Amino acid sequence: KAGVTQTPRYLIKTRGQQVTLSCSPISGHRSVSWYQQTPGQGLQFLFEYFSETQRNKGNFPGRFSGRQFSNSRSEMNVSTLELGDSALYLCASSSDRGQDTQYFGPGTRLTVL
Amino acid sequence: QKEVEQDPGPLSVPEGAIVSLNCTYSNSAFQYFMWYRQYSRKGPELLMYTYSSGNKEDGRFTAQVDKSSKYISLFIRDSQPSDSATYLCATLPGGATNKLIFGTGTLLAVQP
């Protein structure tokens, strides 16, 4: 089975711009979660989608949003980028139920200048 | 106070040493505990997944959960240079959610 894929792998943007990141889960997985990883805060949960519905949301401002499509692929969007948004953005997929193993993609490294 | 606290490291050990990595958590309702390994420029990969108290062994790795003291550990026996990575403890709050709560990670270097 192919693993979780994320595109693009690297992005450089400037303050004020917006960005869209994409995640394709493992085939058959319907849950996709997004995390932000920074040296200071570590891995922090952004949101989770299951069957096209947001099931849970972390403590991030409304500039961070996401969606999931009928084929379970997911995108996250960050609008009005700030320097502090520079991070590794990871997505993880799992099958239907909670407490199932989550498999992470390689991440998208976003740099905001 | 963070919900999951992890020894910051970094930790440097000689090849063949036994490594002990530790985390504490604050919420006694947490039931599922994981250890992830993350190599540089890669996503985390699941090493161990345990439910409630007790030990779980997989090859050179042993995960230990002590719910009475809210303490989780990962032991690596006969450590190898290929074990050099960041190790992250994590927990699931439970319920129908996949929201993982992570510790900040411990960077481990195994010297040949």
Short mmCIF file of C-alpha atoms in Angstrom, two decimals:
data_model
loop_
_atom_site.label_atom_id
_atom_site.label_comp_id
_atom_site.label_asym_id
_atom_site.label_seq_id
_atom_site.Cartn_x
_atom_site.Cartn_y
_atom_site.Cartn_z
CA LYS A 1 0.00 0.00 0.00
CA ALA A 2 1.27 3.47 -0.78
CA GLY A 3 1.85 5.65 2.24
CA VAL A 4 0.51 9.10 3.03
CA THR A 5 1.66 11.63 0.46
CA GLN A 6 1.88 15.38 0.90
CA THR A 7 2.45 18.05 -1.68
CA PRO A 8 4.36 20.20 -2.06
CA ARG A 9 7.28 19.14 0.12
CA TYR A 10 8.72 22.64 0.40
CA LEU A 11 7.19 26.08 0.10
CA ILE A 12 8.48 29.60 0.49
CA LYS A 13 5.95 32.39 0.87
CA THR A 14 5.95 35.98 2.04
CA ARG A 15 3.92 37.54 4.83
CA GLY A 16 0.34 38.26 3.90
CA GLN A 17 0.12 35.58 1.23
CA GLN A 18 -2.00 32.48 1.49
CA VAL A 19 -1.03 28.86 0.97
CA THR A 20 -2.77 25.54 0.28
CA LEU A 21 -1.25 22.22 1.27
CA SER A 22 -2.47 18.85 0.08
CA CYS A 23 -2.59 15.41 1.68
CA SER A 24 -3.53 12.07 0.14
CA PRO A 25 -4.23 9.43 2.79
CA ILE A 26 -3.55 5.72 2.60
CA SER A 27 -6.09 3.98 0.41
CA GLY A 28 -9.16 3.06 2.44
CA HIS A 29 -8.47 5.51 5.24
CA ARG A 30 -11.21 8.02 5.88
CA SER A 31 -9.72 10.08 8.69
CA VAL A 32 -7.13 12.77 8.01
CA SER A 33 -5.56 14.88 10.74
CA TRP A 34 -3.26 17.86 10.37
CA TYR A 35 -0.47 18.90 12.73
CA GLN A 36 1.95 21.81 12.91
CA GLN A 37 5.49 21.06 14.11
CA THR A 38 7.81 23.83 15.29
CA PRO A 39 11.01 23.67 17.37
CA GLY A 40 9.43 25.70 20.17
CA GLN A 41 5.96 24.13 20.42
CA GLY A 42 6.55 20.65 19.05
CA LEU A 43 3.69 18.85 17.31
CA GLN A 44 0.34 20.56 17.73
CA PHE A 45 -3.00 19.32 16.46
CA LEU A 46 -4.71 21.55 13.91
CA PHE A 47 -7.85 19.66 12.89
CA GLU A 48 -9.25 16.29 11.89
CA TYR A 49 -11.57 15.39 9.06
CA PHE A 50 -13.62 12.27 8.73
CA SER A 51 -15.93 11.58 5.80
CA GLU A 52 -15.70 15.20 4.64
CA THR A 53 -16.68 16.59 8.06
CA GLN A 54 -14.45 18.34 10.55
CA ARG A 55 -14.55 16.14 13.64
CA ASN A 56 -12.17 18.01 15.90
CA LYS A 57 -10.27 21.28 15.93
CA GLY A 58 -7.21 22.50 17.81
CA ASN A 59 -6.46 25.94 19.21
CA PHE A 60 -5.40 27.76 16.08
CA PRO A 61 -6.77 31.02 14.67
CA GLY A 62 -9.38 31.04 11.94
CA ARG A 63 -6.69 31.75 9.35
CA PHE A 64 -6.09 28.01 9.41
CA SER A 65 -8.78 26.04 7.64
CA GLY A 66 -9.17 22.72 5.95
CA ARG A 67 -11.45 20.51 3.99
CA GLN A 68 -11.77 16.94 2.88
CA PHE A 69 -13.02 15.63 -0.41
CA SER A 70 -15.16 12.60 -1.17
CA ASN A 71 -12.05 10.56 -2.06
CA SER A 72 -10.66 11.37 1.46
CA ARG A 73 -7.93 13.64 0.12
CA SER A 74 -7.57 16.71 2.27
CA GLU A 75 -6.30 20.23 1.92
CA MET A 76 -5.41 22.82 4.48
CA ASN A 77 -5.25 26.52 3.83
CA VAL A 78 -3.49 29.26 5.73
CA SER A 79 -4.48 32.80 4.85
CA THR A 80 -2.65 36.04 5.63
CA LEU A 81 0.60 34.25 6.44
CA GLU A 82 2.67 35.39 9.40
CA LEU A 83 6.34 34.73 10.13
CA GLY A 84 5.30 32.44 12.98
CA ASP A 85 3.50 30.14 10.56
CA SER A 86 6.86 28.82 9.38
CA ALA A 87 6.74 25.16 10.34
CA LEU A 88 6.57 21.58 9.17
CA TYR A 89 2.94 20.71 8.44
CA LEU A 90 2.19 17.03 8.81
CA CYS A 91 -0.86 15.08 7.92
CA ALA A 92 -1.78 11.70 9.29
CA SER A 93 -4.36 9.20 8.12
CA SER A 94 -6.15 6.38 9.88
CA SER A 95 -9.10 4.10 9.27
CA ASP A 96 -12.64 4.68 10.48
CA ARG A 97 -12.45 4.44 14.21
CA GLY A 98 -10.77 6.54 16.87
CA GLN A 99 -7.75 4.98 18.58
CA ASP A 100 -6.58 3.40 15.34
CA THR A 101 -2.98 3.76 14.32
CA GLN A 102 -2.20 7.03 12.59
CA TYR A 103 0.28 7.05 9.74
CA PHE A 104 2.12 10.27 9.01
CA GLY A 105 3.22 11.72 5.72
CA PRO A 106 6.64 13.30 5.19
CA GLY A 107 5.30 16.80 5.77
CA THR A 108 5.36 20.11 3.94
CA ARG A 109 8.07 22.51 5.08
CA LEU A 110 6.62 26.05 4.90
CA THR A 111 8.91 29.04 5.22
CA VAL A 112 7.35 32.49 5.54
CA LEU A 113 9.66 35.42 4.75
CA GLN B 1 1.14 23.01 32.29
CA LYS B 2 1.43 20.92 29.14
CA GLU B 3 -0.74 17.82 29.03
CA VAL B 4 2.27 15.67 28.11
CA GLU B 5 5.75 16.52 29.38
CA GLN B 6 8.86 14.91 27.95
CA ASP B 7 12.49 15.00 29.00
CA PRO B 8 14.02 17.55 26.63
CA GLY B 9 17.36 15.87 25.94
CA PRO B 10 19.35 15.80 23.82
CA LEU B 11 20.62 12.41 24.85
CA SER B 12 23.91 10.95 23.63
CA VAL B 13 24.81 7.32 24.34
CA PRO B 14 27.43 4.85 23.06
CA GLU B 15 26.40 2.05 20.74
CA GLY B 16 25.08 -0.95 22.66
CA ALA B 17 23.79 1.09 25.60
CA ILE B 18 20.30 0.75 27.06
CA VAL B 19 18.33 3.93 26.45
CA SER B 20 15.48 5.11 28.66
CA LEU B 21 13.09 7.77 27.38
CA ASN B 22 10.36 9.15 29.61
CA CYS B 23 7.17 11.21 29.62
CA THR B 24 4.57 12.23 32.16
CA TYR B 25 0.98 13.19 31.48
CA SER B 26 -1.55 15.15 33.46
CA ASN B 27 -4.97 13.67 32.65
CA SER B 28 -5.80 10.38 34.30
CA ALA B 29 -8.48 9.78 31.63
CA PHE B 30 -5.82 9.20 28.96
CA GLN B 31 -5.79 5.52 28.02
CA TYR B 32 -3.86 5.12 24.79
CA PHE B 33 -0.14 5.81 24.60
CA MET B 34 2.25 5.78 21.70
CA TRP B 35 5.88 6.27 20.90
CA TYR B 36 6.83 7.70 17.54
CA ARG B 37 10.27 7.94 16.01
CA GLN B 38 11.10 10.81 13.68
CA TYR B 39 14.20 10.95 11.55
CA SER B 40 15.44 14.28 10.29
CA ARG B 41 13.28 15.66 7.46
CA LYS B 42 10.80 12.80 7.77
CA GLY B 43 7.35 12.35 9.29
CA PRO B 44 6.91 10.49 12.59
CA GLU B 45 6.57 6.72 12.38
CA LEU B 46 4.79 4.65 14.99
CA LEU B 47 7.05 2.48 17.13
CA MET B 48 4.83 1.29 19.95
CA TYR B 49 1.13 1.56 20.83
CA THR B 50 -0.09 0.55 24.29
CA TYR B 51 -3.38 0.64 26.09
CA SER B 52 -3.57 1.24 29.84
CA SER B 53 -0.90 0.08 32.29
CA GLY B 54 1.76 -2.54 31.73
CA ASN B 55 4.64 -3.42 29.44
CA LYS B 56 4.77 -4.14 25.74
CA GLU B 57 7.83 -5.51 24.01
CA ASP B 58 8.74 -5.48 20.33
CA GLY B 59 12.24 -6.60 19.50
CA ARG B 60 14.72 -4.23 21.13
CA PHE B 61 11.95 -1.83 22.20
CA THR B 62 9.86 -2.00 25.38
CA ALA B 63 7.09 0.47 26.19
CA GLN B 64 5.97 0.81 29.76
CA VAL B 65 2.92 2.62 31.14
CA ASP B 66 2.33 3.32 34.82
CA LYS B 67 -1.10 4.89 35.14
CA SER B 68 -0.83 5.29 38.91
CA SER B 69 2.03 7.76 38.49
CA LYS B 70 1.00 8.96 34.98
CA TYR B 71 4.39 7.95 33.64
CA ILE B 72 5.30 6.38 30.30
CA SER B 73 8.67 5.06 29.22
CA LEU B 74 10.40 3.63 26.19
CA PHE B 75 13.45 1.42 26.61
CA ILE B 76 15.79 0.63 23.75
CA ARG B 77 18.17 -2.28 24.27
CA ASP B 78 21.44 -2.69 22.41
CA SER B 79 21.07 0.75 20.85
CA GLN B 80 22.40 1.23 17.31
CA PRO B 81 23.53 4.34 15.41
CA SER B 82 20.42 3.84 13.24
CA ASP B 83 18.32 4.55 16.35
CA SER B 84 19.54 8.15 16.28
CA ALA B 85 16.35 10.19 15.87
CA THR B 86 13.81 12.23 17.78
CA TYR B 87 11.47 10.16 19.92
CA LEU B 88 8.01 11.50 20.62
CA CYS B 89 5.56 10.23 23.18
CA ALA B 90 1.89 10.78 22.47
CA THR B 91 -1.51 10.02 23.89
CA LEU B 92 -5.08 9.90 22.63
CA PRO B 93 -7.73 11.48 24.83
CA GLY B 94 -10.18 8.74 23.91
CA GLY B 95 -13.56 8.86 22.27
CA ALA B 96 -14.25 9.11 18.56
CA THR B 97 -11.30 11.33 17.75
CA ASN B 98 -7.84 10.89 16.37
CA LYS B 99 -6.44 14.00 18.06
CA LEU B 100 -2.98 13.06 19.30
CA ILE B 101 -1.34 15.02 22.10
CA PHE B 102 2.43 14.93 21.80
CA GLY B 103 5.36 15.53 24.07
CA THR B 104 8.00 17.88 22.71
CA GLY B 105 10.34 15.04 21.76
CA THR B 106 13.78 13.84 22.85
CA LEU B 107 16.66 13.91 20.39
CA LEU B 108 18.74 10.75 20.73
CA ALA B 109 22.22 10.30 19.30
CA VAL B 110 23.82 6.85 19.44
CA GLN B 111 27.56 7.14 18.95
CA PRO B 112 29.36 4.29 17.10
#
